[in-house]
């Protein structure tokens, strides 16, 4: 896992092309994960499988949040409500269908369920696109509370919490994902696909445009990028990821999940994850999502509640700074490696003569937390 | 009364000032001139304490104030009228003046108010008016008045003439001269090189964060012709 | 449909709940003017103070865990020391938050600091829930159970007290801000922090003082809120979002407008809930309030776009 983190899918540091050593690192990392994911479930209790599944799905939610926070530079407080919207609508469609059609299959229900929050999220961004970030916070908080008080209170949609309401695990192309193990693998695959989509999006023309709007509105407007449109798009894409996660959650419990999972405090808890992980490293997002999902139940004997964990995460994450705890740690590790490689370079100085000295000087003046990309490439070549 | 030695300062990783040395005596007017971006405003800000020096010493009236916060420096008698005036536009003229008197006794405030109003009578007329509605010249007078309310011994002024008509500038300079005649030291940064060097006792030229010249005003003009950085002479 | 009795009763309820929102809204606006931060943390502070107050005064036989092993040995203290302690807790938490927000974070982007404030809210709420995991507790009012009739509407002492406290706070704050030296400094800081620092205002100390005061007000708001419904984390959030809406209607900048906004919200809510316009479900009430909020934000940002850019993060 850690190899994958540093060398490969860590967001913006990704080298232009995956070649040579990088490719081997990447494939190596992927292989490690694959082996882990196929072997570990054989040895742990079903409970942990279930929790990890929830963790994968949370990771998809968090990717959506990271798109809104990291790319558009806005904080949304409606995360849990958007998630819940998708959960309940997908669940409803799978149970009842529309106009007495009977329960829908999973895929169409998922599509509609995921689109609903995407549209809502984009809609709330339409008028807020010209507002300051704090008004966006207040408005999304309003959306959250409104959804809590409207949609979530209609038991004919949510299904209530009666034990008799069932949502079956999905059947896709004839294959039943009807055990926890099967659903575990399905969720994992969806998460990996989501991660790759997010990665590809970020490096696409539109992804760059969104990020340019955040860093410099004027410059973006000057090159013909509409700040308004791209903020709406970012909210929409973020909402779509959240919606996908919600749709995956719908059959997870095999019955409608409790309302308390989608209240405002839960939004803050979800927000804590990208704040802790930083929004640059997708791997970081996944790791922190899993940790945040598994930690509270694991530490239940120490009474670590979800709110407390989220609160600590948010406070610590903002205190550390914009790169998040994971990002800051990675920077630190990277710097350590750079320093080591510099030491090695200066040790070789005598043998290699002038040229090496220049090289190492250049390298040393380059060590900044913000752009270790060239550094890490260099270090790897040195090795 | 003020002595600056080896002062370096900047913003974050950007270093703006490099090893600045100079001093000011009581009742003296020192002009600081230099091209845009040379670091003049940064120098004044580090003297008042909103920019923290990375190196060097600032000694005011025998005490080291290098790392004191601005409010302590104001209490010691060192004040700044900042670049762009920065008056509090939602406060009245009177309240603006009071905002500079955090640790000043009310008797001193009384006498200083009288003095400021006699120096700039127009402020007395506008006492209750919202400061944002004053004209540019009046705002500058207010900014200077705000810096005078605590009865400072040394007054720092950043670009008082910015955007003002020549007549108003002359009035401001007159006021500054009056202050020096009362024994108050004045450090003025200004772009009107000819005028400001004419009224100052000494002149410093700052370029790229270093003092490249220090001396009497006639020499300063010579020096300026040589460097000709402003192209206006 | 417009029955005078219902309208009157709703009007009175609206004034009381509007006053409650107003107390928190003032705290939000004052903190915003000090630090340019939406003080979500006040929600957490209100919650903590409310629970502390409940713990100190409630009758243990009436707590939600009564009769189970979750029972809380609540204290049944006299009301006054409990109120004072709970307000002090609010003031302390306000200072705690401000020591970071006006220290290390004083020059950070305000969206980051606001996120930190969210974290503070969640953290305080989390700690409170760790200590007292109860929900929907019944909380006795510091002003007893008495009721009087005003204009034919049945009004509790508590409601009268809430309105009186708001009036008192508004008068005191008005005098503080307009008539004292500290008030001038406070307004100077909210006008231009750096200039205030330059002219010698002890910015950090004044800001901490204001946060201490607003924290105390948030705590007081929590204490006053608790007896009006039942005490639980979500209840406090509900009040917080209404106060926020009130503050937003005042552009986070104007105390009178924020008060007006809170009162408006109180009225709209009371009439919608009370049945002035017939029977309206709580879901629709939320939608209506949201629409008011939305319109408010729209007007406020329109009005102020000319003054300065709101888009800076
Ligand atoms: N708050 C700040 N943050 C970062 N850099 C700054 C800041 N203020 C000034 N600088 C930089 O410091 C340098 C010196 O600025 P300064 O304002 O001191 O120049 P100046 O001599 O006063 O110029 P001018 O004549 O235009 O007022 C400039 O390069 C400027 O970009
Ligand atoms: Mg300048």
Coordinates of C-alpha atoms in Angstrom, one line a residue, chain A residues 1-382:
Chain A
X1 CA 0.0 0.0 0.0
X2 CA 2.7 2.5 1.0
X3 CA 4.6 1.9 -2.2
X4 CA 1.5 2.8 -4.2
X5 CA 1.1 5.9 -2.1
X6 CA 4.4 7.6 -2.5
X7 CA 5.3 6.5 -6.0
X8 CA 2.2 6.3 -7.9
X9 CA -1.3 7.4 -7.7
X10 CA -0.5 10.3 -5.4
X11 CA -2.3 12.9 -7.5
X12 CA -0.4 15.8 -9.0
X13 CA 2.9 14.2 -8.5
X14 CA 2.1 11.7 -11.0
X15 CA 4.7 11.9 -13.7
X16 CA 3.6 12.7 -17.2
X17 CA 3.9 9.1 -18.5
X18 CA 4.2 6.0 -16.6
X19 CA 7.5 4.6 -17.8
X20 CA 10.4 2.4 -16.7
X21 CA 10.9 2.2 -13.0
X22 CA 7.6 4.0 -12.3
X23 CA 5.7 1.5 -14.2
X24 CA 7.3 -1.3 -12.3
X25 CA 6.6 0.5 -9.0
X26 CA 3.0 1.0 -10.0
X27 CA 2.4 -2.6 -11.1
X28 CA 4.2 -3.8 -8.1
X29 CA 2.0 -1.7 -5.8
X30 CA -1.1 -2.8 -7.6
X31 CA 0.0 -6.5 -7.3
X32 CA 0.5 -6.1 -3.5
X33 CA -2.9 -4.6 -3.1
X34 CA -4.5 -7.3 -5.2
X35 CA -2.9 -10.0 -3.2
X36 CA -3.9 -8.3 0.1
X37 CA -7.4 -7.8 -1.0
X38 CA -7.8 -11.4 -2.1
X39 CA -6.0 -13.1 0.8
X40 CA -6.9 -11.0 3.8
X41 CA -10.7 -11.5 3.6
X42 CA -10.1 -15.3 4.0
X43 CA -8.7 -14.8 7.5
X44 CA -10.8 -12.1 9.1
X45 CA -14.2 -12.1 10.6
X46 CA -17.2 -11.1 8.5
X47 CA -17.7 -8.1 10.6
X48 CA -14.5 -6.6 9.3
X49 CA -15.3 -7.4 5.8
X50 CA -18.5 -5.5 6.2
X51 CA -16.8 -2.6 7.8
X52 CA -14.2 -2.4 5.0
X53 CA -16.9 -2.5 2.4
X54 CA -18.5 0.5 4.1
X55 CA -15.0 2.0 4.1
X56 CA -14.6 1.6 0.4
X57 CA -18.0 3.2 -0.2
X58 CA -17.1 6.1 2.2
X59 CA -13.9 6.6 0.1
X60 CA -16.1 7.2 -2.9
X61 CA -18.1 9.8 -1.0
X62 CA -14.9 11.4 0.2
X63 CA -13.6 11.6 -3.4
X64 CA -16.7 13.6 -4.3
X65 CA -16.1 15.9 -1.3
X66 CA -12.4 16.2 -2.3
X67 CA -13.4 17.3 -5.7
X68 CA -15.6 20.1 -4.3
X69 CA -13.1 21.1 -1.6
X70 CA -9.9 20.5 -3.4
X71 CA -10.7 21.5 -6.9
X72 CA -13.3 24.1 -6.5
X73 CA -12.0 25.4 -3.2
X74 CA -15.4 25.4 -1.6
X75 CA -16.6 23.7 1.6
X76 CA -19.9 21.9 1.3
X77 CA -21.8 20.9 4.4
X78 CA -24.5 18.9 2.6
X79 CA -22.4 15.8 2.1
X80 CA -24.4 13.5 4.3
X81 CA -27.7 14.8 3.0
X82 CA -26.6 14.2 -0.6
X83 CA -25.4 10.7 0.4
X84 CA -28.7 10.0 2.1
X85 CA -30.7 11.2 -0.8
X86 CA -29.1 8.7 -3.1
X87 CA -29.3 5.9 -0.5
X88 CA -33.0 6.3 0.0
X89 CA -33.9 7.0 -3.6
X90 CA -31.9 4.0 -4.9
X91 CA -33.4 1.9 -2.1
X92 CA -36.9 3.0 -3.0
X93 CA -36.4 2.2 -6.7
X94 CA -35.0 -1.2 -5.9
X95 CA -37.9 -1.9 -3.6
X96 CA -40.8 -0.3 -5.3
X97 CA -39.8 1.0 -8.7
X98 CA -41.8 3.8 -10.3
X99 CA -45.5 3.8 -10.9
X100 CA -46.0 0.3 -9.8
X101 CA -43.4 -1.1 -12.0
X102 CA -42.1 -3.3 -9.2
X103 CA -38.5 -3.2 -7.9
X104 CA -35.9 -2.1 -10.4
X105 CA -32.7 -3.9 -11.1
X106 CA -29.6 -2.4 -9.5
X107 CA -28.0 -0.6 -12.4
X108 CA -30.8 1.6 -13.5
X109 CA -31.7 2.4 -9.8
X110 CA -28.0 3.3 -9.2
X111 CA -28.0 5.6 -12.2
X112 CA -31.1 7.5 -11.1
X113 CA -30.0 7.4 -7.5
X114 CA -26.6 8.8 -8.3
X115 CA -27.9 11.5 -10.6
X116 CA -30.3 13.0 -8.0
X117 CA -27.6 14.3 -5.6
X118 CA -25.5 15.4 -8.5
X119 CA -28.3 17.6 -9.8
X120 CA -29.1 18.9 -6.3
X121 CA -25.4 19.7 -5.7
X122 CA -25.1 21.5 -9.0
X123 CA -28.3 23.4 -8.4
X124 CA -27.2 24.7 -5.1
X125 CA -24.0 25.8 -6.8
X126 CA -25.8 27.8 -9.5
X127 CA -26.6 30.8 -7.4
X128 CA -23.7 30.4 -5.0
X129 CA -21.1 30.4 -7.7
X130 CA -20.5 34.1 -7.2
X131 CA -20.7 34.1 -3.5
X132 CA -17.9 34.0 -1.0
X133 CA -17.0 30.6 0.5
X134 CA -18.7 31.3 3.8
X135 CA -22.1 31.9 2.2
X136 CA -21.7 28.6 0.3
X137 CA -21.2 26.9 3.7
X138 CA -24.3 28.5 5.1
X139 CA -26.4 27.6 2.1
X140 CA -25.2 24.0 1.9
X141 CA -25.9 23.7 5.6
X142 CA -29.4 24.9 4.8
X143 CA -29.7 22.3 2.1
X144 CA -28.6 19.6 4.5
X145 CA -31.1 20.6 7.2
X146 CA -33.9 20.9 4.6
X147 CA -33.3 17.5 3.2
X148 CA -33.1 16.0 6.7
X149 CA -36.5 17.5 7.5
X150 CA -38.2 16.8 4.2
X151 CA -37.1 13.8 2.1
X152 CA -35.7 11.8 5.0
X153 CA -39.0 12.1 7.0
X154 CA -41.1 10.6 4.3
X155 CA -41.1 7.0 5.3
X156 CA -42.7 5.8 2.1
X157 CA -39.4 6.8 0.4
X158 CA -36.9 5.9 3.0
X159 CA -38.8 2.7 3.9
X160 CA -38.6 3.5 7.6
X161 CA -36.5 1.3 9.9
X162 CA -38.9 -1.6 10.1
X163 CA -37.3 -5.0 10.0
X164 CA -39.7 -6.1 7.3
X165 CA -38.4 -3.7 4.7
X166 CA -35.7 -5.5 2.7
X167 CA -33.4 -4.3 0.0
X168 CA -31.8 -7.2 -1.7
X169 CA -28.1 -7.2 -2.6
X170 CA -27.8 -6.6 -6.4
X171 CA -27.6 -9.0 -9.2
X172 CA -25.6 -7.7 -12.1
X173 CA -25.6 -9.5 -15.4
X174 CA -26.9 -12.6 -13.8
X175 CA -24.3 -12.6 -11.1
X176 CA -25.6 -12.4 -7.5
X177 CA -23.5 -10.3 -5.1
X178 CA -25.5 -11.8 -2.3
X179 CA -22.8 -12.4 0.3
X180 CA -20.7 -9.9 2.2
X181 CA -17.6 -11.2 0.5
X182 CA -19.0 -10.7 -2.9
X183 CA -20.3 -7.3 -2.1
X184 CA -16.9 -6.5 -0.6
X185 CA -15.2 -7.2 -4.0
X186 CA -17.9 -5.3 -5.9
X187 CA -17.4 -2.2 -3.7
X188 CA -13.7 -2.4 -4.0
X189 CA -13.9 -2.6 -7.8
X190 CA -16.3 0.4 -7.9
X191 CA -14.0 2.3 -5.7
X192 CA -10.9 1.6 -7.8
X193 CA -12.8 2.6 -10.9
X194 CA -14.0 5.8 -9.2
X195 CA -10.4 6.5 -8.2
X196 CA -9.2 6.2 -11.7
X197 CA -12.0 8.3 -13.1
X198 CA -11.2 11.0 -10.5
X199 CA -7.5 10.8 -11.5
X200 CA -8.2 11.0 -15.1
X201 CA -10.7 13.9 -14.6
X202 CA -8.2 15.8 -12.7
X203 CA -5.6 15.7 -15.4
X204 CA -8.2 16.4 -18.1
X205 CA -8.7 19.8 -19.7
X206 CA -11.8 20.4 -17.7
X207 CA -10.3 19.2 -14.4
X208 CA -7.5 21.7 -14.9
X209 CA -9.9 24.4 -15.7
X210 CA -11.8 23.8 -12.4
X211 CA -8.6 24.0 -10.5
X212 CA -7.5 27.1 -12.3
X213 CA -10.7 28.8 -11.3
X214 CA -9.9 28.1 -7.7
X215 CA -6.4 29.3 -7.8
X216 CA -7.0 32.4 -9.9
X217 CA -10.4 33.5 -11.0
X218 CA -9.2 36.4 -13.1
X219 CA -6.7 34.4 -15.0
X220 CA -9.3 31.7 -15.6
X221 CA -11.8 34.3 -16.9
X222 CA -9.0 35.8 -19.0
X223 CA -8.4 32.6 -20.9
X224 CA -12.1 32.1 -21.5
X225 CA -12.9 29.7 -18.7
X226 CA -16.2 30.6 -17.0
X227 CA -15.6 30.5 -13.2
X228 CA -19.3 30.2 -12.8
X229 CA -19.8 27.2 -15.1
X230 CA -16.8 25.3 -13.7
X231 CA -17.8 25.8 -10.1
X232 CA -21.2 24.4 -10.9
X233 CA -19.5 21.5 -12.8
X234 CA -17.3 20.8 -9.8
X235 CA -20.2 20.6 -7.5
X236 CA -22.1 18.4 -10.0
X237 CA -19.2 16.0 -10.4
X238 CA -18.7 15.9 -6.6
X239 CA -22.4 15.2 -6.2
X240 CA -22.2 12.4 -8.7
X241 CA -19.4 10.7 -6.8
X242 CA -21.4 11.1 -3.6
X243 CA -24.5 9.8 -5.3
X244 CA -22.6 6.7 -6.6
X245 CA -21.5 6.0 -3.0
X246 CA -25.1 6.4 -1.8
X247 CA -26.3 4.0 -4.4
X248 CA -23.7 1.5 -3.3
X249 CA -24.8 2.0 0.3
X250 CA -28.5 1.3 -0.5
X251 CA -28.2 -2.5 -0.6
X252 CA -25.3 -2.7 1.8
X253 CA -27.4 -3.2 4.9
X254 CA -30.1 -5.1 3.1
X255 CA -32.6 -2.8 4.8
X256 CA -32.9 1.0 4.9
X257 CA -30.1 2.5 7.0
X258 CA -31.0 4.8 10.0
X259 CA -31.6 8.5 9.4
X260 CA -28.9 9.4 12.0
X261 CA -26.3 8.3 9.4
X262 CA -27.2 11.3 7.3
X263 CA -27.5 14.2 9.6
X264 CA -25.5 17.4 9.7
X265 CA -22.9 16.1 12.2
X266 CA -22.3 13.3 9.8
X267 CA -21.6 15.8 7.1
X268 CA -18.9 17.3 9.3
X269 CA -17.5 13.8 10.0
X270 CA -17.3 13.2 6.3
X271 CA -15.7 16.6 5.8
X272 CA -13.0 15.7 8.3
X273 CA -11.7 12.9 6.0
X274 CA -10.5 15.0 3.1
X275 CA -9.3 17.7 5.5
X276 CA -7.1 15.1 7.3
X277 CA -6.0 13.4 4.1
X278 CA -5.5 16.5 2.0
X279 CA -7.2 16.6 -1.3
X280 CA -4.2 15.8 -3.5
X281 CA -3.5 12.2 -2.9
X282 CA -6.3 9.8 -3.8
X283 CA -4.6 7.0 -2.0
X284 CA -4.5 9.2 1.1
X285 CA -8.2 9.7 0.8
X286 CA -8.8 6.0 0.6
X287 CA -6.6 5.1 3.5
X288 CA -8.0 7.7 5.7
X289 CA -11.6 6.8 4.7
X290 CA -10.9 3.2 5.7
X291 CA -9.3 4.3 8.9
X292 CA -12.2 6.6 9.9
X293 CA -14.7 3.9 9.1
X294 CA -13.0 1.1 11.1
X295 CA -11.6 3.1 14.0
X296 CA -14.8 4.0 15.9
X297 CA -16.1 0.4 16.1
X298 CA -12.6 -0.9 16.8
X299 CA -12.1 1.5 19.6
X300 CA -15.6 1.2 20.9
X301 CA -14.4 0.0 24.3
X302 CA -12.6 3.3 24.6
X303 CA -15.8 5.1 23.7
X304 CA -14.3 6.8 20.6
X305 CA -17.5 8.2 19.0
X306 CA -17.8 9.2 15.4
X307 CA -18.3 12.8 16.3
X308 CA -15.2 12.9 18.5
X309 CA -13.1 11.3 15.8
X310 CA -14.4 13.7 13.2
X311 CA -13.9 16.7 15.5
X312 CA -10.4 15.7 16.3
X313 CA -9.8 15.1 12.6
X314 CA -11.1 18.4 11.5
X315 CA -9.3 20.4 14.1
X316 CA -6.0 18.6 13.7
X317 CA -6.3 18.7 9.9
X318 CA -7.0 22.4 9.7
X319 CA -4.3 23.1 12.2
X320 CA -1.7 21.3 10.1
X321 CA -2.5 23.3 7.0
X322 CA -3.8 22.9 3.5
X323 CA -2.0 19.7 2.6
X324 CA -3.7 17.8 5.3
X325 CA -2.1 15.4 7.8
X326 CA -1.3 12.8 5.1
X327 CA 0.0 15.4 2.7
X328 CA 2.2 17.0 5.3
X329 CA 3.5 13.6 6.4
X330 CA 4.3 12.7 2.8
X331 CA 6.1 16.0 2.3
X332 CA 8.1 15.3 5.4
X333 CA 9.0 11.8 4.2
X334 CA 9.8 13.1 0.8
X335 CA 12.1 15.7 2.3
X336 CA 13.9 13.1 4.4
X337 CA 14.5 11.1 1.3
X338 CA 15.7 14.2 -0.6
X339 CA 18.1 15.0 2.2
X340 CA 19.4 11.4 2.2
X341 CA 19.9 11.4 -1.5
X342 CA 21.7 14.8 -1.2
X343 CA 24.0 13.3 1.4
X344 CA 24.7 10.5 -0.9
X345 CA 25.3 12.9 -3.7
X346 CA 27.7 14.9 -1.7
X347 CA 29.4 11.7 -0.6
X348 CA 29.9 10.9 -4.3
X349 CA 31.0 14.4 -5.0
X350 CA 34.7 13.7 -4.9
X351 CA 34.5 10.9 -7.4
X352 CA 32.2 12.6 -9.8
X353 CA 33.7 16.0 -9.8
X354 CA 32.2 19.4 -10.7
X355 CA 29.0 18.3 -12.4
X356 CA 27.7 16.4 -9.4
X357 CA 28.2 19.3 -7.1
X358 CA 26.1 21.6 -9.3
X359 CA 23.4 19.0 -9.5
X360 CA 23.2 18.6 -5.8
X361 CA 23.2 22.4 -5.3
X362 CA 20.3 22.7 -7.7
X363 CA 18.5 20.0 -5.9
X364 CA 19.0 21.5 -2.5
X365 CA 17.6 24.8 -3.5
X366 CA 14.6 23.1 -4.9
X367 CA 13.4 21.3 -1.8
X368 CA 10.1 22.9 -1.1
X369 CA 7.0 21.2 0.2
X370 CA 4.9 22.3 -2.7
X371 CA 6.7 20.7 -5.5
X372 CA 8.5 17.5 -4.7
X373 CA 7.5 16.1 -8.1
X374 CA 10.8 16.7 -9.8
X375 CA 12.6 15.7 -6.7
X376 CA 11.0 12.3 -6.3
X377 CA 11.7 11.6 -10.0
X378 CA 15.3 12.5 -9.5
X379 CA 15.6 10.4 -6.4
X380 CA 14.2 7.4 -8.1
X381 CA 16.6 7.8 -11.0
X382 CA 19.5 8.1 -8.5

